[in-house]
XYZ file of C-alpha atoms in Angstrom:
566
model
C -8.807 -100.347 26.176
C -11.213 -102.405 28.201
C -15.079 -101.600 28.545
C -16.028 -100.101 31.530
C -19.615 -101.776 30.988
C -18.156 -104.925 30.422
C -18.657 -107.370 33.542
C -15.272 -107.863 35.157
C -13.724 -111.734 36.211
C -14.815 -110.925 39.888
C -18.416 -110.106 39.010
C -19.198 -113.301 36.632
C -17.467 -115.381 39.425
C -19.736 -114.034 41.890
C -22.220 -114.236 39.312
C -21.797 -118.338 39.176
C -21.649 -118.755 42.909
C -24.717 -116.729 43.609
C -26.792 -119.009 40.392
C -24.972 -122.565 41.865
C -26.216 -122.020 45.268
C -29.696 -120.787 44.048
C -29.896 -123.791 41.735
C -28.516 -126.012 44.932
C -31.312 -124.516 47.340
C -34.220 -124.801 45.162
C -33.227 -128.231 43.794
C -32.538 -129.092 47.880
C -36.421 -127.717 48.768
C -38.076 -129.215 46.025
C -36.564 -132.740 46.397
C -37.600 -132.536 50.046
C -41.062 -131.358 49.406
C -41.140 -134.306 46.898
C -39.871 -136.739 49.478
C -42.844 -135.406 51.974
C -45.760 -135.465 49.786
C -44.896 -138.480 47.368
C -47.710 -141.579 47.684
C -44.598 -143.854 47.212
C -43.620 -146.785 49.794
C -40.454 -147.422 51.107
C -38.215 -149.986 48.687
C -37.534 -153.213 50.715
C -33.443 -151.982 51.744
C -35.024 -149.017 52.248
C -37.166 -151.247 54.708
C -34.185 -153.041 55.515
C -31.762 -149.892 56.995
C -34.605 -149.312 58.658
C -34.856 -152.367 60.593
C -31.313 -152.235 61.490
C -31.720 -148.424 62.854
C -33.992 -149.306 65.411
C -31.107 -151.128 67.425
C -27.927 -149.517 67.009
C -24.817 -152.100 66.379
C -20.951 -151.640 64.594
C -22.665 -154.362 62.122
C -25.624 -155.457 59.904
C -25.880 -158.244 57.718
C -25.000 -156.912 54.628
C -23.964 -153.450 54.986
C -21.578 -151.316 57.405
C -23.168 -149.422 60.272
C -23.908 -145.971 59.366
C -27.101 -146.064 57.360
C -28.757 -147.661 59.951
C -27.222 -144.566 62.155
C -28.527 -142.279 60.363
C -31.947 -143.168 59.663
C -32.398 -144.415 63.236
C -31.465 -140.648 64.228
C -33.632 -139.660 61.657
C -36.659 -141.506 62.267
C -35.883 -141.438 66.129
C -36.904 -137.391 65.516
C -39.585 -137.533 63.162
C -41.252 -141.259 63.961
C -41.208 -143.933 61.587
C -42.345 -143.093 58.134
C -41.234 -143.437 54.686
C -40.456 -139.638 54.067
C -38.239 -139.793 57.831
C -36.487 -142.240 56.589
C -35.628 -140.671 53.561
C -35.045 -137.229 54.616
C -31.360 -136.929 54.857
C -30.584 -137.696 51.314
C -30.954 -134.691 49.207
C -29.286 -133.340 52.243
C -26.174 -135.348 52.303
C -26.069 -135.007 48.516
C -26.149 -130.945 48.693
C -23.246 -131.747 51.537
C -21.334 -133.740 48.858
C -21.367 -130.721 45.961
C -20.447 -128.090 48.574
C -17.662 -130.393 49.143
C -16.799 -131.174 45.531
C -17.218 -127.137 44.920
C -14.138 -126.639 47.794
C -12.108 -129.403 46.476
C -12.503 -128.345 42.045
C -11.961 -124.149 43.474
C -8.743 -125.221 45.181
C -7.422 -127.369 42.352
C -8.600 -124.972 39.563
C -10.854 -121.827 40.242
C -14.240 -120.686 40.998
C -15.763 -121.194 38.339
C -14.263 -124.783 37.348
C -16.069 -125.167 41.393
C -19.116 -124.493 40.333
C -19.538 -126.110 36.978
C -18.354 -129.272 38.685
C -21.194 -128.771 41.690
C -23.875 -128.384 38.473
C -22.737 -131.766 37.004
C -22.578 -133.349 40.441
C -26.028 -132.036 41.799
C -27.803 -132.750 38.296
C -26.575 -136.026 37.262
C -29.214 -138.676 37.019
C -28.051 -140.878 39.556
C -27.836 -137.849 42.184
C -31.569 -137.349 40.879
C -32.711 -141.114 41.527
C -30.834 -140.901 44.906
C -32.211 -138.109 46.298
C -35.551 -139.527 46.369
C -34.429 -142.946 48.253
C -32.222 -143.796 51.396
C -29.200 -145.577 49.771
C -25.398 -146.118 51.283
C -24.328 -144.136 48.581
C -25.654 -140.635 49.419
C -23.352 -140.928 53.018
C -20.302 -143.016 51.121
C -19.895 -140.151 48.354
C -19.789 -137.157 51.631
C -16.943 -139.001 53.169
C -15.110 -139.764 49.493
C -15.767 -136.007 48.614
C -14.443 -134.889 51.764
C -11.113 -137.246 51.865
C -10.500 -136.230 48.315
C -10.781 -132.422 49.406
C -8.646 -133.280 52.595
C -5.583 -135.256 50.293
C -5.449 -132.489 47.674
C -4.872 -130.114 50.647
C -2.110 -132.159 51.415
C -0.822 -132.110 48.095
C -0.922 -128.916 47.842
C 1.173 -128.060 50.717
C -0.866 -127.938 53.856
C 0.793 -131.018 55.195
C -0.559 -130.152 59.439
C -1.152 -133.269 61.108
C -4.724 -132.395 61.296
C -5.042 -132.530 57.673
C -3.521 -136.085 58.122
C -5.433 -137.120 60.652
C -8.771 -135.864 59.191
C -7.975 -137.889 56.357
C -7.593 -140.838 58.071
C -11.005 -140.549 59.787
C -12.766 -139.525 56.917
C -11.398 -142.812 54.951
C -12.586 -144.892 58.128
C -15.726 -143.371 57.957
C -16.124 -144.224 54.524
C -16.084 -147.493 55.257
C -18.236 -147.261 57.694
C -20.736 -146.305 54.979
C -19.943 -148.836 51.947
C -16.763 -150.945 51.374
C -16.732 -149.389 47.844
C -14.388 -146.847 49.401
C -11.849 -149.102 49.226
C -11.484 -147.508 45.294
C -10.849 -144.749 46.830
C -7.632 -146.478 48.685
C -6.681 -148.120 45.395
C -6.933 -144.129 44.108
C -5.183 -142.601 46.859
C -2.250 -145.621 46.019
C -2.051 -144.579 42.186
C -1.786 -141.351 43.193
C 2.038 -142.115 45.625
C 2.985 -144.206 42.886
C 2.826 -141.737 39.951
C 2.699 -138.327 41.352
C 5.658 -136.514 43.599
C 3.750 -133.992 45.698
C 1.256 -136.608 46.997
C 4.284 -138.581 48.175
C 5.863 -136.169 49.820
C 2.738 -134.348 51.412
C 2.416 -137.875 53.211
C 5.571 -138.369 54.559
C 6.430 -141.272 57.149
C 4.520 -138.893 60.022
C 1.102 -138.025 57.936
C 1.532 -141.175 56.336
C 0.991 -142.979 60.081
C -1.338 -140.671 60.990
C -3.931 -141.368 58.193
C -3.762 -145.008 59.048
C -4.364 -144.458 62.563
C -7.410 -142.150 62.229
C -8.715 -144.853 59.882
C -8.060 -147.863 61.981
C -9.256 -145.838 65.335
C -12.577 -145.494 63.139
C -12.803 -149.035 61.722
C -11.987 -150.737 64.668
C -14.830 -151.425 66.548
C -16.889 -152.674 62.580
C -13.731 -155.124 62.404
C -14.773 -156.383 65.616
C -17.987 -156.946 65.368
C -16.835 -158.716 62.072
C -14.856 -161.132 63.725
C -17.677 -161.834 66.526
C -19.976 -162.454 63.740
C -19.080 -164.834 61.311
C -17.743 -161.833 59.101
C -21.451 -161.435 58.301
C -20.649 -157.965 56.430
C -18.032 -159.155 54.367
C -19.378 -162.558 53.045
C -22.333 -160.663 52.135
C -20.151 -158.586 49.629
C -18.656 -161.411 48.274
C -21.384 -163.406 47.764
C -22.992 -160.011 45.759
C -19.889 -160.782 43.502
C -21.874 -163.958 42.390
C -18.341 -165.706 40.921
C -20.218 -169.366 41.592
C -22.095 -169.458 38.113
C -20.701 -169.053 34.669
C -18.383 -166.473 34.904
C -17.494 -164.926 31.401
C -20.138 -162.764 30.063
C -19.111 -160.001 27.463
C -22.488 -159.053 26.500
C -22.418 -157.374 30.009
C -19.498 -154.687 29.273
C -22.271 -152.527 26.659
C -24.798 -153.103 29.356
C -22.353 -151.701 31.785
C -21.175 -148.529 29.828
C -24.725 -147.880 28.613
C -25.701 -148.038 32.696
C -22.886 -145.880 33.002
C -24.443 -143.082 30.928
C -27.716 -143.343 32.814
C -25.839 -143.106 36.221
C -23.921 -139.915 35.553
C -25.846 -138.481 32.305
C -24.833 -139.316 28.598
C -23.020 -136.414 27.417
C -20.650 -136.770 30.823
C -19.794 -139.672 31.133
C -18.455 -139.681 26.644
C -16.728 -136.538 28.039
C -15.354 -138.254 30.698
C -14.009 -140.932 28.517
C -12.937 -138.981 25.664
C -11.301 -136.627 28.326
C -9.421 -139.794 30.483
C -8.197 -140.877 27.045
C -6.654 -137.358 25.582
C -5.158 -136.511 28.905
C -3.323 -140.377 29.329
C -1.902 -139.569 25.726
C -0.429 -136.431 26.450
C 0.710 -137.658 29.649
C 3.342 -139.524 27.829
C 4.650 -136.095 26.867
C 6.403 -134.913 30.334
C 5.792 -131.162 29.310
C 2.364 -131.056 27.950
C 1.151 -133.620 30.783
C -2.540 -132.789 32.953
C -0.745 -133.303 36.179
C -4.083 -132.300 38.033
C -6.192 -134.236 35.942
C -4.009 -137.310 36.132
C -3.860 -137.290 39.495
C -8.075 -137.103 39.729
C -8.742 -139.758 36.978
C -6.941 -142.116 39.643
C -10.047 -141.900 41.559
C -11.920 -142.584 38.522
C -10.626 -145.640 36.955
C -10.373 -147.756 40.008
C -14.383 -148.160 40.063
C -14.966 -148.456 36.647
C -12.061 -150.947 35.347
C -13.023 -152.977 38.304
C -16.726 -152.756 38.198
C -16.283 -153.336 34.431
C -14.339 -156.930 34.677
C -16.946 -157.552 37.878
C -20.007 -157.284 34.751
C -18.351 -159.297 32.218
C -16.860 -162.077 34.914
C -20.669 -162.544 36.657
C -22.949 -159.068 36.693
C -23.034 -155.585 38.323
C -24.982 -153.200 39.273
C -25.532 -149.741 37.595
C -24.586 -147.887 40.695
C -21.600 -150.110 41.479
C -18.906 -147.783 39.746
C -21.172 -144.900 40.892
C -18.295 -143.129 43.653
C -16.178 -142.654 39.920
C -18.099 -139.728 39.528
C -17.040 -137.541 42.483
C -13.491 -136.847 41.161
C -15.056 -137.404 37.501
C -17.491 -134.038 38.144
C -14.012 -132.321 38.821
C -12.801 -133.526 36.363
C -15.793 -133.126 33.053
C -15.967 -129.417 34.703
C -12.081 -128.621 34.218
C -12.484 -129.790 30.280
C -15.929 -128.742 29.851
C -14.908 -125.046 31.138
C -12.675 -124.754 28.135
C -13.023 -122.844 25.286
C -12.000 -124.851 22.664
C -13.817 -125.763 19.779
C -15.084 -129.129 18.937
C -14.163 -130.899 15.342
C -17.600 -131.466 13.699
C -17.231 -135.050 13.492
C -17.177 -135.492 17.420
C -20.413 -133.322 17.828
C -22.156 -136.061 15.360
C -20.507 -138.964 17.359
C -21.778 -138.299 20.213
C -25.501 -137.407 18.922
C -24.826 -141.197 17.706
C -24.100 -142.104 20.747
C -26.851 -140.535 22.632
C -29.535 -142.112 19.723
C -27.599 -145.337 21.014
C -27.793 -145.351 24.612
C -31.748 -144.403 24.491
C -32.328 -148.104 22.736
C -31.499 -149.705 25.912
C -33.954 -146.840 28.381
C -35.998 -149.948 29.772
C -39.430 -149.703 30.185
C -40.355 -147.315 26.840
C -41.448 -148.586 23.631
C -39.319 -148.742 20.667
C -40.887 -145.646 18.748
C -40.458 -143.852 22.624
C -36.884 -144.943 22.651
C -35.654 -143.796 18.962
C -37.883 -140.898 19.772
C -35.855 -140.200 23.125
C -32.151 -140.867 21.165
C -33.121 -138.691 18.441
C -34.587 -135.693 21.204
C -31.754 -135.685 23.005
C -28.919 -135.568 20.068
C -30.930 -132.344 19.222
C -30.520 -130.936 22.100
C -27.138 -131.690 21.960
C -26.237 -130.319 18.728
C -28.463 -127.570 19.387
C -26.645 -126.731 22.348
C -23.154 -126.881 20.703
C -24.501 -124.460 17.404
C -25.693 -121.800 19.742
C -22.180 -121.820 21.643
C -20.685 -121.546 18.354
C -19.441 -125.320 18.724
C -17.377 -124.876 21.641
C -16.983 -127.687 24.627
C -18.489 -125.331 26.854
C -21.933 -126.133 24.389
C -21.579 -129.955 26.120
C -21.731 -128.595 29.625
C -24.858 -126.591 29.024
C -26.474 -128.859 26.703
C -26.045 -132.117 29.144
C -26.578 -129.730 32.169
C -30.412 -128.776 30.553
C -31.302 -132.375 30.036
C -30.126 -132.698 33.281
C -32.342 -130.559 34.740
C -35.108 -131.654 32.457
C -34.434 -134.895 33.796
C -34.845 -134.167 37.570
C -37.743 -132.228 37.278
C -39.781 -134.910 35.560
C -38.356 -137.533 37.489
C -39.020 -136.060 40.940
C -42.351 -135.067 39.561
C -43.239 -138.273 38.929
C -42.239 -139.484 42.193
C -43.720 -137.143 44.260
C -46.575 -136.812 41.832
C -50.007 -138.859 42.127
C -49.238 -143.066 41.003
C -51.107 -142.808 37.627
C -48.532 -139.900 36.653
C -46.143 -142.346 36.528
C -48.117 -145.515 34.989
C -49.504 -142.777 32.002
C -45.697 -142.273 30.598
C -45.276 -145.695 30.871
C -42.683 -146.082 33.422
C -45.018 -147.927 36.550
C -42.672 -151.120 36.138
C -39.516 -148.492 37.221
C -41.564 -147.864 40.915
C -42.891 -151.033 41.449
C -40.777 -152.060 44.278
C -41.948 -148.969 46.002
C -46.031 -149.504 45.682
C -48.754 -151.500 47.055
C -46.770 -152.544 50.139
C -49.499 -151.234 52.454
C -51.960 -153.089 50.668
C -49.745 -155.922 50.573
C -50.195 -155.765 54.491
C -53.588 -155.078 54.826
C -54.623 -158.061 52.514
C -52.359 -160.398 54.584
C -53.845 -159.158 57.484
C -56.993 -160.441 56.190
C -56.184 -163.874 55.819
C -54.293 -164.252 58.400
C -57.190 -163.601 60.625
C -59.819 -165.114 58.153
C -57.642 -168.473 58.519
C -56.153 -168.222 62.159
C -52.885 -168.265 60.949
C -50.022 -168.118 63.332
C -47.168 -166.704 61.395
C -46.419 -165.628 58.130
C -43.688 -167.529 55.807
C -42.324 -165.823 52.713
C -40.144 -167.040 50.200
C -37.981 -163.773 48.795
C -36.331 -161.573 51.201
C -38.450 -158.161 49.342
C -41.725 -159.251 50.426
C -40.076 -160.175 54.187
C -38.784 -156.501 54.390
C -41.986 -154.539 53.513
C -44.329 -156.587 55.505
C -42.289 -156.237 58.388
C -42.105 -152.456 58.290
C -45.568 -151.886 56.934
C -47.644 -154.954 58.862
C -45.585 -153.812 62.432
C -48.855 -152.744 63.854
C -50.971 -154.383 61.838
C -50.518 -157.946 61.165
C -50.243 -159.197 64.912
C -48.502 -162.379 63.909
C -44.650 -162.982 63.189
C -43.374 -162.774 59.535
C -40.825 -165.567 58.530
C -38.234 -166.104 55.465
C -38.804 -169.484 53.877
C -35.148 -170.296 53.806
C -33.598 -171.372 51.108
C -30.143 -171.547 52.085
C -28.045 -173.896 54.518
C -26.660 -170.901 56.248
C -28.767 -167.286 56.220
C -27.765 -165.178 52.841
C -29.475 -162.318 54.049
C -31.032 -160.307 56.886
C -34.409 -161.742 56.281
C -32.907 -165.154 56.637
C -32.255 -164.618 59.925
C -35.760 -164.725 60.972
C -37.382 -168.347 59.991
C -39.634 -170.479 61.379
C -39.317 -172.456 64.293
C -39.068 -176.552 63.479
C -42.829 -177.881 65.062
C -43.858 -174.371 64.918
C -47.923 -174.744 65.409
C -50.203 -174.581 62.365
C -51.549 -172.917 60.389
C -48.829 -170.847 58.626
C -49.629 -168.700 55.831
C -47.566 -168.911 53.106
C -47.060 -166.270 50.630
C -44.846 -167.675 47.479
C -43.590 -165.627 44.548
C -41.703 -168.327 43.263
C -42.544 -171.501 41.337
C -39.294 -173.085 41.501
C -39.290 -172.778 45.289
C -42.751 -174.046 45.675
C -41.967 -178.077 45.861
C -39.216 -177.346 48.215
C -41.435 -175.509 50.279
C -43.827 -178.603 50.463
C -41.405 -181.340 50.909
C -40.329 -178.808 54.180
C -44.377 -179.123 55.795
C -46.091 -182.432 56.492
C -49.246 -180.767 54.850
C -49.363 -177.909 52.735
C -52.818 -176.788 51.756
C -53.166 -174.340 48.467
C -56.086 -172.216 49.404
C -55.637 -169.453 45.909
C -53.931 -166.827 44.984
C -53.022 -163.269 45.907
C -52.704 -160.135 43.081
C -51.469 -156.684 44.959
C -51.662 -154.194 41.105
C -48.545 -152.001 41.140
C -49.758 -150.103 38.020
C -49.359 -150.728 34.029
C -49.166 -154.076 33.743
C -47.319 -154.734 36.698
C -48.391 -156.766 40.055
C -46.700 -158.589 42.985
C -48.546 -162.004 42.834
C -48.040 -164.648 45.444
C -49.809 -168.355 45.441
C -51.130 -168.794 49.161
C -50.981 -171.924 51.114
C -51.781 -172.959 54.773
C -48.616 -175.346 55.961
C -48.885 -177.735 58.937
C -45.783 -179.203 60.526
C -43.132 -177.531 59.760
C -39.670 -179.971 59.254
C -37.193 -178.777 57.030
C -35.390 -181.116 55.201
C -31.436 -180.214 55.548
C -30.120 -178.292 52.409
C -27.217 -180.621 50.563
C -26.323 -180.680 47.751
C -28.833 -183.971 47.158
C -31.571 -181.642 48.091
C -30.517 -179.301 45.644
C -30.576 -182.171 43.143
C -33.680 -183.168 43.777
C -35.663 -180.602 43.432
C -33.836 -179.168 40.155
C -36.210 -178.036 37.022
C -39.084 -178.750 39.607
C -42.195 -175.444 39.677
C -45.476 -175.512 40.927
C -47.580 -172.941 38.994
């Protein structure tokens, strides 16, 4: 006989929606209040996107169009400053979970929806991108919405609408980061191994989902082609294939990145789980048909990604769009109520102990001391649920959570917050940039200096959005290259340019080449901006006179090999 008092299905369903969107609200005001009070500067792509949005184009140098769309739109509303321009990320982020909570509820249930929004929302990387402007945070609402869009077409809603949508949401993608071309090698996998997914598309939806996403891409293909194909050498020169190019070392680097990116205890589930449900997948009448078809959308980014860091390097976020379909995906296992073997509970406290030896920036006692915290929590987690998988969700879920609070705390909290738990060298690309300016304002009036040269594309990007009012002279990239390798390479000094320049130089190996490019370069010190800790962006100043750049061969590159100038 069942308890009247008991909570019935409906209830604790409602139950999880109502605490989801809570949690998703709070988390959504609290990571914009962060974003409006933090004392942090804007990163130098930050910087960058910026630049682009204030002249709207189908094409930047090294990325598609829309983030420069969107914080131009942005900023073109609120005025230029660093929280405008990072307002619409924990925005587009809360779009992407309502979007992964519509796509899980229609494959599974409710409540497989909203465990999969809690991983999404509360994974570290979501965390680290909320607080920045990044191509990811738009990418992931057009792969989230696609993914939503083909499952509805799997699952029998096979309008052309449905097609077409799909189409345009794929373009779109694009239009954000290339990486959605993993979802394309996904949405292939997908016609080759499962039925329904070939015959939801169909000759008819089939053509219509290429049209939307041509229609879209069009125009970015265009500008391509009238440019050089800036956009796309820029990608492949990120692949970096011109050095040595076998490095194995890389691939523990890579899954221990992995684990920071979408939280320890995931990301062994979502191994473990891709593993168990490829076995049985062998056996036709045990086989995960649903989860098959999602780890497709997993395993394109991450196999590739993976032979990317041991061929040359990668990226932590690289493999990052894996973990749209992979939140469905740890939610429908982690929902279960199975219980655990002992020996996996252990493994992956080892594991955790593991991963928190390569946290950068902590000391070793901080690190053991991290590894060790966090298999307790673990473990503790999994006792109190009486050892069940469901004790992995809540257990990575709360150091989640722990982890976003601190995190955005620090962020948004005063700069010595940051430097006392010994993590200033994580934010230094985001400090002292206004006092960067300021300072080089300074000389450049204290010397007369006509321009300002730079020799690494950072420092070009946050003097030009923080020294736009300020410095009154032109700021130039020492170039390095034959042909420009980024957007601050487009923007170097004229040949018989008039003197003085001030020259700001990070670099010791470019230093002779820099001198061998002026008829007279005059050292007149050094500048020290402190970032906090131990950290500082220093730069050896010079005044340069007749500017003649010598052409960049392969003899130039000779000669100057193994050369620095302290």
């Amino acid at each position: 006989m069942t308890d009247p008092a008991a909570p019935s299905h409906e209830t604790e369903t409602t139950n999880h929606v109502g605490g989801a969107v809570a949690l998703l609200t709070a988390l959504l005001l609290w990571r914009v209040c962060a974003i409006m009070i933090s004392p942090l500067d804007l990163g130098p792509d930050e910087a960058q996107y910026w630049r682009w949005g204030q002249s709207f184009d189908w094409g930047y140098y090294s990325k598609p169009p829309l983030i420069a769309w969107v914080i131009g739109s942005v900023t073109g509303i609120f005025g230029d400053s660093a929280w405008a321009v990072r307002l619409p990320a924990p925005f587009l982020h809360t779009l992407v979970a309502a979007l992964i909570f519509a796509a899980a509820r229609r494959m599974q249930d409710t409540r497989t929806g909203v465990y999969a929004v809690l991983i999404y929302i509360l994974m570290p990387g979501v965390t680290f991108s909320s607080g920045l402007m990044t191509t990811d945070s738009i990418l992931f609402v057009f792969w989230a919405l696609a993914l939503w869009l083909l499952w509805r077409m799997r699952s029998g809603d096979k309008s052309w609408q449905i097609a077409l949508g799909l189409g345009l949401a794929i373009g779109a993608g694009f239009l954000a980061k290339y990486a959605m071309i993993y979802f394309c090698l996904g949405l292939a996998l997908t016609l080759i191994i499962d039925k329904p997914t070939r015959s939801a598309f169909g000759l008819r939806n089939g053509a219509l989902a290429l049209l939307g996403a041509l229609f879209v891409l069009a125009p970015h293909i265009g500008w391509n082609i009238a440019n050089d194909l800036q956009t796309v050498s820029h990608t492949a020169d990120n692949a970096n294939w011109s050095g040595e190019l076998f490095h194995p070392e890389h691939a523990v680097k890579f899954l221990v990145d992995q684990m920071g990116v979408f939280g320890p205890v995931s990301f062994l589930t979502l191994l473990t789980g891709i593993a168990l449900t490829c076995k049985r997948g062998t056996e036709a009448d045990t086989a995960d048909k649903t989860g098959r078809w999602l780890i497709c959308f997993v395993l394109p980014a991450l196999l590739v990604i993976l032979v990317q860091a041991v061929t040359s390097r990668a990226h932590a976020n690289w493999a990052a769009t894996a973990y749209v379909a992979g939140s469905i995906l740890v939610a429908r296992w982690m929902a279960s109520e199975r219980t655990l073997p002992a020996w996996l509970w252990y493994s992956t406290g080892l594991a955790l102990v593991f991963a928190a030896a390569f946290v950068p920036d902590l000391t070793l006692l901080a690190r053991v001391g991290l590894g060790l915290g966090l298999a307790a929590l673990v473990l503790a987690f999994g006792k109190a649920n009486h050892w069940r998988i469901s004790g992995l969700l809540w257990g990575g879920l709360g150091l989640h959570l722990i982890t976003a609070l601190v995190f955005t705390a620090l962020a948004a909290g005063p700069l010595d917050w940051a430097n006392q738990a010994g993590l200033a060298n994580a934010f230094k690309r985001t400090r002292g940039w206004v006092q960067t300016t300021q300072q080089a304002s300074d000389l450049v009036a204290q010397h007369g200096a006509s321009a300002i040269v730079v020799d690494e594309r950072e420092n070009w990007h946050g003097l030009d959005f923080y020294g736009r009012e300020t410095l009154g002279v032109p700021v130039y990239a020492w170039p390095r290259y034959a042909s420009p390798k980024s957007y601050a390479d487009q923007h170097q000094l004229g040949i018989g340019a008039p003197g003085p320049v001030l020259i700001a130089s990070v670099r010791e190996d470019f230093r002779p080449r820099i001198r061998a490019d002026f008829e007279k370069l005059e050292a007149i010190g050094y500048l020290d901006i402190p970032l906090g800790g131990n950290t500082k962006r220093a730069f050896k100043l010079y005044l340069g006179y007749g500017y003649k750049p010598l052409a960049r061969t392969p003899e130039w590159t000779a000669r100057f090999e193994g050369q620095i100038e302290k």
